[in-house]
Coordinates of C-alpha atoms in Angstrom, one line a residue:
M254 CA 12.1 -5.4 27.8
K255 CA 8.9 -4.1 28.3
N256 CA 6.3 -6.9 28.9
T257 CA 3.9 -4.9 26.6
F258 CA 4.9 -6.9 23.6
V259 CA 5.8 -10.3 25.0
Y260 CA 3.3 -12.9 25.3
K261 CA 2.1 -16.5 25.5
R262 CA -1.2 -15.7 23.3
A263 CA -2.2 -12.5 22.0
T264 CA -5.3 -10.7 20.5
L265 CA -5.2 -9.8 17.1
A266 CA -5.4 -6.4 17.7
E267 CA -2.7 -6.8 20.7
F268 CA -0.4 -8.1 18.1
K269 CA -1.1 -5.4 15.6
E270 CA -0.7 -2.5 18.0
A271 CA 2.6 -3.8 19.5
I272 CA 4.6 -4.3 15.6
D273 CA 3.3 -0.8 14.8
E274 CA 4.9 0.7 17.9
Y275 CA 7.7 -1.3 18.5
G276 CA 8.2 -3.5 15.1
W277 CA 9.0 -6.4 16.9
V278 CA 6.8 -8.7 19.2
V279 CA 7.8 -12.1 20.9
Y280 CA 5.4 -15.2 21.4
E281 CA 6.7 -17.3 24.2
K282 CA 5.9 -21.3 24.0
A283 CA 5.0 -21.4 20.4
I284 CA 7.2 -24.0 19.1
N285 CA 6.6 -27.6 20.5
Q286 CA 10.0 -29.0 22.5
K287 CA 10.0 -32.5 19.7
L288 CA 10.1 -30.1 17.0
I289 CA 12.8 -27.8 18.4
S290 CA 14.3 -31.2 18.7
E291 CA 14.3 -32.5 15.4
I292 CA 15.6 -29.0 14.2
I293 CA 18.3 -28.9 16.5
S294 CA 19.6 -32.4 15.5
S295 CA 19.6 -31.5 11.6
F296 CA 21.8 -28.3 12.1
D297 CA 25.2 -29.6 12.1
T298 CA 24.8 -32.2 9.1
C299 CA 23.0 -29.0 7.4
Y300 CA 25.6 -26.8 8.1
S301 CA 28.8 -28.7 7.5
M302 CA 27.2 -29.3 4.0
R303 CA 27.0 -25.4 3.3
R304 CA 30.2 -24.4 4.6
E305 CA 31.9 -26.8 2.7
I306 CA 30.1 -24.9 -0.3
Q307 CA 30.8 -21.4 1.2
M308 CA 34.5 -22.6 1.2
L309 CA 34.8 -24.1 -2.0
N310 CA 33.4 -21.1 -3.6
G311 CA 35.7 -18.8 -1.7
I312 CA 32.5 -16.4 0.1
E313 CA 33.7 -18.0 3.8
V314 CA 34.4 -15.1 5.2
N315 CA 31.9 -13.6 7.4
M316 CA 29.8 -15.9 6.8
E317 CA 30.3 -18.8 9.7
G318 CA 27.6 -20.2 11.8
T319 CA 25.3 -19.4 8.7
L320 CA 22.7 -21.9 7.2
H321 CA 20.6 -21.0 4.2
H322 CA 17.5 -21.9 2.5
L323 CA 16.8 -25.2 4.8
L324 CA 13.6 -26.1 3.2
E325 CA 13.9 -29.4 1.5
K326 CA 11.5 -32.7 1.4
D327 CA 12.9 -34.8 4.1
N328 CA 13.6 -32.4 7.3
F329 CA 11.8 -30.3 9.6
S330 CA 11.2 -27.5 7.1
L331 CA 7.5 -28.9 5.8
E332 CA 6.3 -29.7 9.5
L333 CA 6.9 -26.2 10.6
L334 CA 5.5 -24.5 7.7
S335 CA 2.4 -26.7 7.8
K336 CA 1.7 -25.8 11.4
L337 CA 3.0 -22.2 10.9
Y338 CA 2.3 -20.2 14.1
C339 CA 1.2 -16.9 13.7
H340 CA -0.4 -17.1 10.1
R341 CA -3.3 -15.0 11.1
E342 CA -0.9 -12.4 12.1
I343 CA 1.7 -13.0 9.1
R344 CA -1.4 -12.4 6.6
D345 CA -2.8 -9.3 8.9
F346 CA 0.5 -7.6 8.8
L347 CA 1.1 -8.0 4.8
G348 CA -2.9 -7.7 3.6
G349 CA -3.6 -11.4 2.4
N350 CA -1.7 -14.4 0.8
Y351 CA 1.7 -14.5 1.6
I352 CA 4.8 -16.6 0.6
L353 CA 8.1 -18.2 2.0
N354 CA 11.1 -15.7 1.3
G355 CA 13.6 -17.7 3.0
I356 CA 14.3 -20.2 5.5
N357 CA 17.6 -19.6 7.3
G358 CA 19.4 -20.6 10.0
V359 CA 22.1 -19.0 12.3
I360 CA 25.0 -20.5 14.8
N361 CA 25.6 -17.9 16.8
S362 CA 29.1 -19.3 18.9
K363 CA 31.8 -17.1 20.6
K364 CA 34.6 -17.9 17.9
A365 CA 32.0 -16.2 15.8
K366 CA 32.2 -12.5 16.4
N367 CA 32.4 -10.8 13.2
T368 CA 29.5 -12.5 10.7
Y369 CA 27.6 -10.2 8.9
I370 CA 24.6 -11.0 11.2
H371 CA 26.2 -8.8 14.0
N372 CA 26.0 -5.6 11.7
I373 CA 23.1 -3.3 12.4
H374 CA 21.0 -3.8 9.7
R375 CA 17.6 -4.4 8.4
D376 CA 16.2 -7.6 6.3
V377 CA 14.8 -5.2 3.6
R378 CA 17.3 -3.4 1.3
T379 CA 14.8 -0.3 0.9
F380 CA 12.7 1.1 3.2
S381 CA 9.3 0.7 2.3
G382 CA 7.5 2.5 5.4
E383 CA 4.1 1.9 5.4
N384 CA 3.9 -0.2 2.6
R385 CA 4.4 -3.4 4.1
L386 CA 6.4 -6.1 2.3
M387 CA 7.8 -8.4 4.5
I388 CA 7.7 -9.6 8.0
Q389 CA 10.6 -12.0 9.8
M390 CA 10.3 -14.5 12.0
I391 CA 13.1 -15.9 14.8
I392 CA 12.4 -19.5 16.2
V393 CA 14.4 -19.4 19.2
L394 CA 16.1 -22.9 19.5
D395 CA 18.1 -21.9 22.9
D396 CA 17.3 -19.3 25.1
F397 CA 18.3 -16.2 23.8
T398 CA 19.8 -14.4 27.4
I399 CA 22.3 -11.5 27.4
F400 CA 25.5 -13.6 27.2
N401 CA 24.9 -16.0 24.4
G402 CA 23.9 -12.9 22.0
A403 CA 20.4 -12.5 22.1
T404 CA 19.2 -10.1 19.0
H405 CA 19.4 -6.6 19.6
F406 CA 16.3 -4.7 18.2
L407 CA 15.9 -0.5 18.6
S408 CA 12.2 -0.5 18.6
G409 CA 9.9 2.0 16.4
S410 CA 13.4 2.2 14.1
H411 CA 10.9 0.3 11.7
K412 CA 9.2 3.8 10.7
L413 CA 13.1 5.3 10.5
D414 CA 14.6 5.2 7.1
C415 CA 18.2 6.4 8.0
K416 CA 20.4 3.7 10.2
P417 CA 21.0 4.8 13.5
D418 CA 24.4 5.4 14.3
E419 CA 26.0 3.1 16.3
K420 CA 26.3 5.2 19.8
H421 CA 22.9 5.5 19.5
F422 CA 22.1 2.0 18.7
K423 CA 24.3 0.5 21.8
A424 CA 22.4 3.4 24.1
F425 CA 19.0 2.0 23.0
A426 CA 19.0 -1.0 21.3
Q427 CA 16.9 -3.9 23.6
Q428 CA 18.0 -7.6 23.5
A429 CA 14.8 -10.1 22.9
I430 CA 15.2 -12.2 26.0
A431 CA 13.3 -15.1 24.9
K432 CA 12.8 -18.7 26.2
K433 CA 13.6 -21.8 23.7
G434 CA 10.4 -22.5 21.5
S435 CA 9.7 -18.6 21.7
I436 CA 9.1 -17.0 18.5
I437 CA 9.9 -13.2 17.5
L438 CA 7.8 -11.7 14.9
F439 CA 9.3 -8.3 13.0
D440 CA 8.9 -5.8 11.0
S441 CA 11.6 -6.4 8.5
N442 CA 12.2 -2.4 8.2
I443 CA 13.5 -2.4 11.8
W444 CA 17.0 -1.9 12.5
H445 CA 18.4 -4.8 14.5
A446 CA 21.8 -6.9 15.1
G447 CA 23.2 -10.2 16.3
G448 CA 24.8 -10.1 20.2
T449 CA 28.3 -11.5 20.9
N450 CA 28.2 -15.1 22.3
F451 CA 30.3 -14.7 25.6
T452 CA 29.7 -18.3 26.7
R453 CA 31.0 -21.6 25.4
K454 CA 27.5 -23.0 24.0
V455 CA 26.5 -22.1 20.9
R456 CA 22.9 -20.1 20.6
R457 CA 20.9 -21.4 17.7
A458 CA 17.9 -20.5 15.8
L459 CA 15.7 -20.2 12.6
T460 CA 15.3 -16.8 10.4
L461 CA 12.3 -17.0 8.2
G462 CA 11.0 -14.2 6.1
F463 CA 7.5 -14.1 4.1
T464 CA 6.6 -11.5 1.6
K465 CA 3.6 -10.6 -0.5
P466 CA 3.4 -12.7 -3.2
Y467 CA 4.6 -11.0 -6.2
I468 CA 8.4 -10.1 -4.2
K469 CA 10.8 -12.5 -5.5
Q470 CA 12.2 -15.7 -3.4
Q471 CA 15.5 -15.7 -2.2
F472 CA 15.4 -19.3 -3.8
D473 CA 13.3 -20.9 -5.6
Y474 CA 11.9 -23.2 -3.9
P475 CA 8.9 -24.9 -6.1
R476 CA 11.7 -25.2 -9.0
F477 CA 14.5 -27.2 -6.6
L478 CA 11.6 -29.3 -4.9
G479 CA 9.8 -29.6 -8.0
Y480 CA 6.5 -29.2 -9.4
E481 CA 5.0 -32.5 -9.6
F482 CA 6.5 -32.9 -5.9
G483 CA 4.5 -29.3 -5.4
E484 CA 1.2 -31.6 -6.6
T485 CA 1.5 -33.2 -3.3
L486 CA 1.4 -30.7 -1.2
N487 CA -1.9 -29.3 0.1
S488 CA -3.1 -25.9 -0.7
D489 CA -1.9 -24.4 2.3
L490 CA 1.6 -25.3 1.8
R491 CA 1.3 -24.8 -1.9
Q492 CA 0.9 -21.3 -1.3
I493 CA 3.4 -20.8 1.7
I494 CA 6.2 -22.4 -0.4
G495 CA 5.4 -20.3 -3.6
Y496 CA 4.0 -22.7 -6.2
N497 CA 1.1 -20.3 -6.8
A498 CA 3.2 -17.8 -7.3
R499 CA 5.7 -18.8 -10.2
V500 CA 7.2 -17.1 -13.2
P501 CA 6.7 -19.2 -16.6
A502 CA 9.5 -20.0 -18.7
S503 CA 8.2 -20.6 -21.9
L504 CA 5.1 -19.4 -23.8
H505 CA 3.6 -23.1 -23.6
E506 CA 3.5 -22.2 -20.0
Y507 CA 2.4 -18.5 -19.9
Y508 CA -0.7 -19.3 -22.2
Q509 CA -2.7 -21.3 -20.1
P510 CA -6.2 -21.3 -18.7
T511 CA -6.9 -19.0 -15.7
S512 CA -7.0 -21.9 -13.6
Q513 CA -3.6 -23.8 -14.7
R514 CA -1.4 -20.7 -14.6
M515 CA 1.5 -20.6 -12.8
Y516 CA 0.6 -16.9 -11.5
K517 CA -2.7 -17.3 -9.7
A518 CA -5.0 -14.2 -9.8
D519 CA -5.5 -14.3 -6.0
Q520 CA -1.3 -13.2 -4.9
G521 CA -2.0 -9.3 -5.7

């Protein structure tokens, strides 16, 4: 990995240059270890509940080690989002206000070799080119190494419409070697793949996506948490979680004064 896009701190100009050229950036020592420990301590319980539902609904194949939609009232998620690292970078990348598209987790183990995260993929279905719709964040909960399945990124491929063939990807993709507590920010157009874990220990991470407010969320977080609960949150959390970009479900909700509309005027 080239040192030109691995930072402890970076100016906004350095971020813009790196994300444009390479498509991904690593920030070291971004999340404090106390919060990292809190996140890790909740993973087993969160995974067990979601795995049970996956199996109950018959979709457990290729889903092992995946935890989706971890935004809840009583876990680490609100603290994490309220102290969101790289807020200015995300806002600059997306050109203004943004919302959470998804907050998920991955437990990469030696036995989980065939999950969808190991396929070469990008995190948007349609190539958006220079029209930036979405940015991804990986929060490193265990050191990412070449041995435990650090994510592979094909630098510069965020500018390519077509999926690279496997031979080319394996030859030129770089692994994101990063310490626990680091953040990896990347353009959602970039082609990447989870690596194989050859060790006996699991390699855990959080994956968050952020979009322009008019992009539909993977999960209706405001409705899940409750509209009344949203009134207890500060303005920054309300914005990120999506309370300012809701869709009316009745004419009564639609016909409201500007200040009370569910989709606010500053959401783009």
